[in-house]
Coordinates of C-alpha atoms in Angstrom, one line a residue:
M1 CA -0.2 -0.2 0.1
P2 CA 1.4 3.4 -1.1
A3 CA 2.0 5.7 2.0
K4 CA 1.5 9.7 2.7
V5 CA 5.3 10.6 3.4
L6 CA 6.4 14.4 4.5
I7 CA 10.0 15.4 3.8
I8 CA 11.2 18.6 6.0
D9 CA 14.6 19.4 5.0
D10 CA 16.2 22.8 4.0
E11 CA 18.9 21.1 1.7
P12 CA 17.4 21.2 -1.8
G13 CA 19.3 18.7 -2.9
V14 CA 18.6 15.9 -0.1
L15 CA 15.1 16.5 -0.3
A16 CA 14.8 16.1 -3.9
S17 CA 16.7 12.6 -4.1
I18 CA 14.6 11.3 -0.6
K19 CA 11.5 12.2 -2.8
D20 CA 12.9 10.9 -6.2
V21 CA 13.3 7.2 -4.0
L22 CA 10.3 7.0 -2.3
D23 CA 8.4 8.5 -5.7
D24 CA 10.0 5.3 -6.9
E25 CA 8.9 2.9 -4.6
G26 CA 5.3 4.3 -5.1
H27 CA 4.5 6.5 -2.2
D28 CA 2.9 9.7 -2.1
T29 CA 5.7 12.4 -1.2
F30 CA 5.7 15.6 -0.5
G31 CA 8.3 18.1 1.1
A32 CA 9.1 21.4 3.1
S33 CA 12.2 23.4 3.2
S34 CA 11.2 25.0 6.7
A35 CA 9.6 24.3 10.0
V36 CA 6.7 26.4 9.4
E37 CA 5.7 25.1 6.0
G38 CA 6.5 21.6 7.2
Q39 CA 3.9 21.9 10.1
E40 CA 1.6 23.1 7.7
L41 CA 1.9 20.4 5.4
F42 CA 1.7 17.9 8.5
S43 CA -1.6 19.4 9.9
R44 CA -3.4 19.6 6.5
E45 CA -2.3 16.4 5.2
R46 CA -1.9 14.2 8.0
P47 CA 1.0 12.0 6.7
D48 CA 1.9 8.3 7.6
V49 CA 5.8 9.2 8.2
V50 CA 7.3 12.3 8.4
F51 CA 11.4 12.4 7.6
L52 CA 12.4 15.1 9.7
D53 CA 16.2 17.3 9.5
I54 CA 17.4 18.0 12.8
W55 CA 18.9 21.6 11.5
L56 CA 16.2 23.7 9.9
P57 CA 16.8 27.4 9.2
D58 CA 13.9 28.6 11.4
R59 CA 13.5 26.1 13.9
D60 CA 15.3 23.3 15.6
G61 CA 14.3 19.8 14.6
L62 CA 13.8 18.7 18.0
E63 CA 11.3 21.5 18.7
V64 CA 9.4 20.9 15.7
L65 CA 9.2 16.9 16.6
R66 CA 7.8 18.3 19.9
S67 CA 4.9 20.4 18.2
L68 CA 4.1 17.4 15.8
L69 CA 3.7 14.7 18.6
E70 CA 1.6 17.3 20.8
E71 CA -0.7 18.0 17.6
D72 CA -0.8 13.8 16.8
T73 CA 0.8 11.6 19.3
A74 CA 0.4 9.1 16.9
A75 CA 2.9 10.7 14.5
T76 CA 5.8 8.4 13.2
V77 CA 9.0 10.4 12.5
V78 CA 12.2 9.6 11.5
M79 CA 14.9 12.2 12.3
I80 CA 17.6 13.0 9.8
S81 CA 21.0 14.9 10.1
G82 CA 24.4 15.1 8.7
H83 CA 25.8 16.6 12.0
G84 CA 24.2 14.3 14.5
T85 CA 25.5 12.7 17.6
V86 CA 24.5 9.6 19.8
S87 CA 23.5 12.3 22.2
T88 CA 21.2 14.1 19.5
A89 CA 19.8 10.4 18.7
V90 CA 19.1 9.8 22.5
K91 CA 17.2 12.7 22.6
A92 CA 15.1 12.5 19.5
I93 CA 14.2 8.6 20.3
K94 CA 13.3 10.0 24.1
L95 CA 10.9 12.7 22.6
G96 CA 9.2 10.1 20.7
A97 CA 11.0 9.7 17.0
F98 CA 10.8 6.2 16.0
D99 CA 14.3 6.0 14.1
Y100 CA 17.4 8.3 13.5
L101 CA 19.4 8.4 10.3
E102 CA 22.7 9.9 9.3
K103 CA 23.2 11.5 5.9
P104 CA 24.2 10.3 3.6
I105 CA 21.4 8.0 3.6
S106 CA 21.7 5.2 1.3
Y107 CA 18.7 3.9 -0.7
A108 CA 18.4 0.8 1.2
Q109 CA 18.3 2.8 4.7
L110 CA 15.8 5.0 3.6
V111 CA 13.7 1.9 2.2
D112 CA 14.1 0.0 5.4
S113 CA 13.5 2.8 7.6
L114 CA 10.3 4.1 5.8
E115 CA 9.0 0.1 6.0
S116 CA 9.7 -0.4 9.8
A117 CA 8.2 3.0 10.5
L118 CA 4.8 2.0 8.5
E119 CA 5.2 -1.3 10.5
H120 CA 5.5 0.2 13.5
R121 CA 2.5 2.7 12.9
R122 CA -0.1 0.0 12.2
K123 CA 0.9 -2.5 15.2
S124 CA 0.6 0.8 16.9
R125 CA -2.8 1.4 15.9
R126 CA -4.0 -2.3 16.7
S127 CA -2.4 -1.9 19.9
R128 CA -4.6 1.7 20.8
R129 CA -7.9 0.0 19.4
T130 CA -7.4 -3.7 21.1
N131 CA -5.4 -2.7 24.6
G132 CA -4.8 1.1 25.4
V133 CA -1.7 0.0 27.6
A134 CA 2.0 -0.1 26.9
E135 CA 2.1 -3.6 26.2
R136 CA 0.2 -5.7 24.2
P137 CA -1.2 -9.1 25.1
E138 CA 0.5 -10.9 22.3
V139 CA 3.9 -9.2 23.7
E140 CA 3.1 -9.9 27.2
S141 CA 2.4 -13.6 26.6
Q142 CA 5.7 -14.2 25.5
L143 CA 7.6 -12.8 28.6
K144 CA 8.0 -16.0 30.4
P145 CA 10.9 -16.5 33.4
P146 CA 13.8 -18.5 32.4
P147 CA 13.5 -22.0 33.1
E148 CA 14.7 -23.1 36.6
L149 CA 17.2 -26.4 36.8
P150 CA 18.0 -28.5 40.1
L151 CA 20.9 -26.4 40.5
C152 CA 18.7 -23.2 41.1
K153 CA 18.3 -22.1 44.7
R154 CA 16.9 -19.1 46.2
G155 CA 19.5 -16.4 46.6
R156 CA 20.4 -13.9 49.4
K157 CA 20.1 -11.0 47.1
H158 CA 16.6 -9.5 45.7
Q159 CA 15.3 -9.4 42.1
R160 CA 16.2 -6.1 40.3
T161 CA 15.1 -4.1 37.6
L162 CA 15.7 -0.3 36.2
R163 CA 13.6 2.5 38.1
R164 CA 12.9 3.9 34.8
S165 CA 12.8 3.4 30.9
T166 CA 15.8 4.7 29.0
V167 CA 17.1 4.9 25.4
I168 CA 20.4 4.0 23.7
Y169 CA 21.5 4.7 20.0
G170 CA 24.6 3.7 18.5
L171 CA 26.2 1.7 15.8
G172 CA 26.2 -2.0 15.1
L173 CA 29.7 -3.5 15.6
H174 CA 28.8 -6.0 13.0
S175 CA 26.2 -4.8 10.8
G176 CA 27.7 -1.5 10.4
T177 CA 24.4 0.3 10.5
R178 CA 22.7 2.4 13.2
T179 CA 20.6 0.9 15.8
G180 CA 18.8 1.8 18.7
M181 CA 17.3 0.2 22.0
V182 CA 15.0 0.7 25.0
M183 CA 15.3 -0.8 28.1
Q184 CA 12.5 -1.0 29.9
P185 CA 11.5 -2.1 33.5
L186 CA 9.9 -5.6 34.2
P187 CA 7.9 -7.1 37.1
P188 CA 9.6 -9.6 39.4
G189 CA 9.7 -13.1 37.7
S190 CA 9.9 -12.1 34.3
G191 CA 13.6 -12.6 33.2
L192 CA 15.4 -10.6 30.8
H193 CA 14.0 -10.4 27.1
F194 CA 14.6 -9.1 24.0
L195 CA 11.9 -7.5 21.6
T196 CA 13.0 -7.2 18.3
L197 CA 12.0 -4.2 16.5
P198 CA 9.8 -3.4 14.3
S199 CA 8.5 -7.1 14.2
E200 CA 8.3 -7.5 17.8
K201 CA 9.1 -11.1 18.4
V202 CA 10.4 -11.4 21.9
I203 CA 13.8 -13.6 22.2
A204 CA 14.8 -14.4 25.9
A205 CA 18.1 -13.8 26.8
H206 CA 18.8 -17.4 27.2
V207 CA 21.0 -20.2 26.2
S208 CA 18.5 -22.2 24.3
E209 CA 18.0 -19.0 21.8
V210 CA 21.7 -18.8 21.1
A211 CA 22.0 -18.9 17.4
D212 CA 25.6 -17.8 16.6
T213 CA 28.9 -17.4 18.6
D214 CA 31.3 -16.4 15.9
Y215 CA 33.2 -13.0 17.1
A216 CA 30.0 -12.1 19.1
T217 CA 26.8 -14.0 20.7
T218 CA 23.7 -14.0 18.3
L219 CA 19.9 -14.7 19.7
S220 CA 17.5 -15.9 17.4
R221 CA 13.7 -16.9 17.2
E222 CA 11.4 -17.7 14.2
G223 CA 13.9 -16.0 12.1
E224 CA 14.8 -12.8 13.7
Q225 CA 18.1 -12.1 15.3
I226 CA 19.6 -9.8 17.7
K227 CA 23.3 -9.5 17.3
T228 CA 26.1 -9.0 19.7
V229 CA 24.1 -9.5 23.0
E230 CA 27.1 -10.1 25.4
H231 CA 28.6 -6.6 26.5
L232 CA 25.0 -5.3 27.7
L233 CA 24.4 -8.4 29.3
S234 CA 27.3 -8.5 31.1
A235 CA 26.8 -4.9 32.4
L236 CA 23.2 -6.2 33.5
H237 CA 24.8 -9.3 35.2
A238 CA 27.1 -6.8 37.3
Y239 CA 24.1 -4.6 38.3
G240 CA 22.1 -7.6 39.2
I241 CA 19.3 -6.8 37.0
T242 CA 17.2 -9.7 36.3
N243 CA 14.0 -8.5 35.2
L244 CA 13.7 -6.3 31.7
L245 CA 12.7 -5.8 28.7
I246 CA 14.9 -4.5 25.8
K247 CA 13.7 -3.5 22.4
V248 CA 16.3 -2.9 19.7
H249 CA 16.8 -3.1 16.1
G250 CA 18.9 -6.3 14.8
E251 CA 22.1 -5.5 17.0
I252 CA 23.1 -4.1 20.5
P253 CA 25.1 -0.6 19.6
V254 CA 28.7 -1.7 20.4
L255 CA 29.4 2.1 21.7
D256 CA 33.0 2.2 22.5
G257 CA 33.3 -1.7 22.7
S258 CA 33.4 -1.7 26.3
A259 CA 30.3 -2.1 28.8
V260 CA 31.2 1.2 30.4
E261 CA 28.6 3.2 28.4
F262 CA 26.0 0.7 29.6
C263 CA 27.0 1.2 33.2
K264 CA 26.3 5.1 32.6
V265 CA 23.1 4.3 31.2
I266 CA 22.1 1.8 33.9
E267 CA 23.2 4.3 36.8
E268 CA 21.0 7.4 35.1
A269 CA 17.9 5.2 35.1
G270 CA 18.5 3.9 38.3
V271 CA 18.3 0.6 39.7
E272 CA 15.2 -0.7 41.6
G273 CA 15.3 -3.4 44.3
Q274 CA 11.7 -5.8 43.9
R275 CA 11.6 -7.2 47.2
T276 CA 11.2 -10.6 45.6
P277 CA 14.4 -13.2 46.4
R278 CA 16.5 -13.9 43.2
T279 CA 16.8 -17.4 41.8
E280 CA 20.9 -18.4 41.6
L281 CA 22.2 -21.4 39.6
V282 CA 24.5 -22.9 42.4
V283 CA 27.3 -25.2 40.9
D284 CA 27.4 -28.5 42.8
R285 CA 30.3 -30.0 41.0
V286 CA 33.1 -29.6 38.2
Y287 CA 31.8 -29.0 34.6
E288 CA 34.3 -28.6 32.0
V289 CA 34.4 -28.0 28.1
G290 CA 37.2 -27.8 25.7
E291 CA 40.0 -29.6 24.4
G292 CA 43.7 -29.8 24.3
E293 CA 45.2 -26.4 25.9
K294 CA 41.7 -24.8 25.6
R295 CA 39.7 -25.3 28.7
L296 CA 36.5 -24.0 30.4
T297 CA 35.8 -25.1 33.8
L298 CA 33.1 -24.4 36.4
E299 CA 33.2 -25.5 39.7
P300 CA 31.6 -25.2 43.4
Y301 CA 32.6 -21.5 44.8
D302 CA 30.5 -19.0 47.4
G303 CA 30.1 -16.2 45.2
F304 CA 31.2 -15.8 41.3
R305 CA 34.9 -15.6 40.2
I306 CA 36.6 -16.0 37.1
S307 CA 40.3 -16.6 36.5
Y308 CA 41.3 -16.3 32.7
Q309 CA 44.5 -17.0 30.6
L310 CA 45.3 -16.1 27.1
N311 CA 48.3 -16.1 24.9
Y312 CA 48.2 -14.6 21.5
P313 CA 51.0 -13.6 19.4
A314 CA 52.8 -9.9 20.0
P315 CA 52.0 -7.8 20.7
I316 CA 49.8 -9.1 23.2
G317 CA 51.5 -12.2 24.3
E318 CA 50.4 -14.2 27.7
Q319 CA 47.8 -12.2 30.0
F320 CA 46.2 -13.4 32.8
F321 CA 43.5 -11.8 35.1
D322 CA 41.5 -12.6 38.6
F323 CA 38.5 -11.5 38.9
E324 CA 35.2 -11.5 41.5
L325 CA 32.2 -10.1 40.9
D326 CA 31.3 -8.6 44.2
G327 CA 29.4 -5.5 43.0
P328 CA 29.0 -2.8 39.7
E329 CA 32.0 -1.0 41.2
T330 CA 34.6 -3.2 41.0
Y331 CA 33.0 -4.2 37.9
K332 CA 33.0 -0.7 36.5
R333 CA 36.7 -0.1 37.6
D334 CA 38.4 -3.4 36.5
I335 CA 36.4 -5.0 33.6
A336 CA 33.9 -2.6 32.3
P337 CA 36.1 -0.2 30.5
A338 CA 37.9 -2.9 28.3
R339 CA 36.9 -2.8 24.8
T340 CA 36.5 -5.4 22.0
F341 CA 39.5 -6.1 19.8
G342 CA 40.3 -7.2 16.2
F343 CA 43.2 -8.4 14.1
M344 CA 44.3 -7.0 11.1
R345 CA 44.8 -10.4 9.7
D346 CA 41.1 -11.4 10.2
L347 CA 39.7 -8.3 8.6
K348 CA 39.4 -9.7 5.2
M349 CA 37.9 -13.0 6.2
M350 CA 35.1 -10.9 8.4
N351 CA 34.5 -8.7 5.5
E352 CA 34.1 -11.8 3.5
L353 CA 31.6 -13.0 6.1
G354 CA 29.7 -9.7 6.6
L355 CA 31.1 -8.9 9.9
G356 CA 32.4 -5.9 11.3
S357 CA 31.1 -3.3 9.2
G358 CA 30.6 -0.8 11.9
G359 CA 34.2 -1.4 13.6
R360 CA 35.8 2.1 13.5
L361 CA 38.8 3.6 15.2
D362 CA 36.6 5.0 18.4
N363 CA 35.0 1.6 19.3
F364 CA 37.1 -1.2 19.3
I365 CA 41.2 -2.4 19.4
L366 CA 43.1 -3.0 16.3
V367 CA 45.8 -5.2 16.6
G368 CA 48.5 -5.4 13.8
E369 CA 51.7 -7.9 13.5
D370 CA 53.7 -5.5 15.8
N371 CA 51.5 -3.2 17.7
V372 CA 47.9 -2.0 18.4
I373 CA 47.3 0.5 15.6
N374 CA 44.2 2.8 16.6
T375 CA 44.7 3.4 20.3
E376 CA 46.1 3.6 23.8
L377 CA 45.0 0.9 25.8
R378 CA 43.1 1.6 29.1
F379 CA 44.7 -1.2 30.8
P380 CA 48.1 -3.1 30.0
D381 CA 46.2 -6.2 30.1
E382 CA 43.1 -4.8 28.4
F383 CA 42.6 -8.1 26.2
V384 CA 42.4 -10.8 28.8
R385 CA 40.0 -8.2 30.8
H386 CA 37.6 -8.0 27.9
K387 CA 37.8 -11.9 27.6
I388 CA 36.3 -11.7 31.2
L389 CA 33.8 -9.0 30.5
D390 CA 32.4 -11.6 27.4
I391 CA 32.3 -14.6 29.9
I392 CA 30.5 -12.6 32.3
G393 CA 27.8 -11.4 29.7
D394 CA 27.3 -14.9 28.0
L395 CA 27.0 -16.8 31.5
Y396 CA 24.2 -14.7 32.4
M397 CA 22.5 -16.4 29.5
I398 CA 21.5 -19.7 31.9
G399 CA 18.7 -17.3 33.0
F400 CA 20.1 -16.5 36.8
P401 CA 23.1 -15.3 38.2
I402 CA 25.8 -18.0 38.9
R403 CA 27.7 -19.1 42.2
G404 CA 30.5 -20.3 41.4
K405 CA 34.2 -20.4 40.0
V406 CA 34.8 -20.2 36.3
T407 CA 38.7 -20.8 34.8
A408 CA 39.2 -20.5 31.5
R409 CA 42.1 -20.7 29.1
Y410 CA 42.5 -19.9 25.7
T411 CA 38.3 -20.1 25.5
G412 CA 35.6 -17.5 23.3
H413 CA 32.2 -17.2 23.0
R414 CA 31.5 -20.8 21.6
D415 CA 33.0 -22.5 24.8
N416 CA 31.1 -20.3 27.2
I417 CA 27.9 -21.2 25.5
A418 CA 29.2 -24.9 25.4
I419 CA 29.2 -25.1 29.1
L420 CA 25.9 -23.6 29.6
R421 CA 24.5 -26.3 27.6
H422 CA 26.8 -29.1 29.4
I423 CA 25.1 -27.7 32.5
R424 CA 21.9 -27.6 31.0
D425 CA 21.7 -30.6 29.8
L426 CA 23.4 -32.8 32.4
A427 CA 20.9 -30.9 35.2
V428 CA 17.8 -32.2 33.2
D429 CA 19.2 -35.5 32.4
G430 CA 20.1 -36.0 36.4

């Protein structure tokens, strides 16, 4: 079905190019080069979707966004900018924009964004007609708690969620596209869940939904995927967040390649105790996966502790770090700032696999033959600390905080998920 689309942009070339693309797709488009003209057209035409420039000669685009949403709370607005920042994107999404695109906008980005916006608009209308609350019944029915195992016991701490919803916007490390997410509080006993946008499929943050562990951890359900979940889950694990809905476009933003920005966002939103004892998975014996020198073991321990040893060729060499997750402060200081890393020798293969498209000089550590190419290290042993960051995130996908000790040697995402499956299978089989 053709849609009515309003484009508000003061650059004639940009306005014309967006209009040409959407006209070719069969949509009814009309444009305005100023805020005043755009708001007049919006009031008269009531478009299905608005593409709105952040920078306009007569009024700030965010102010225009507020006005459009005040006039029609159901307005579906995609912000566009050639000079935007992550903070601007976050402000726009928090105000109610559906999406945010950076110029230059490709043909595929424009068409995909419009289709997603139209789908969102259709579902929002159905929601208002049938429910009138924040979540629809078809979504709420999928928010089931993680399955408990015989090793699960009531812990000494309470369940937690965020005090209020919050938004994060950034770049996907492997997709290379702009991606945003909303984190929304859930009641006790809900668990951690992802909601794919715009399809609105619920995917539990659980080992049973893990589909891929090459270079990052990917969850999948009914053809929908959420990529690179481990850094966010690592931060949620550290802050003891047990109930949360994460609405996301395909891939979790990589931000600076570490978990430190997630920590900041969690603290800004606030952590709320829920007065319901949390469930913990208490390790009862030694579990082990791996072969040769590559090993990952999990054994009984009254706490959650990780010892990791890695050994790469120079300039990384052999590194060892031992860390006990006893709260968010030590995590934020010792682990969260450690960034993901990649090697020059792997870039060609990653490109052939369609991975690493979002890798930029400010969101990962690039390692050459003799030195780190693009940045100064935050810790001399930043590489091994990031491995621990990944383990904390991956192991949270058993569904509960773990009480036990991890000893890892030369392992990665695949091994982290393998030991969870090993525990689950042995616990179920008895």
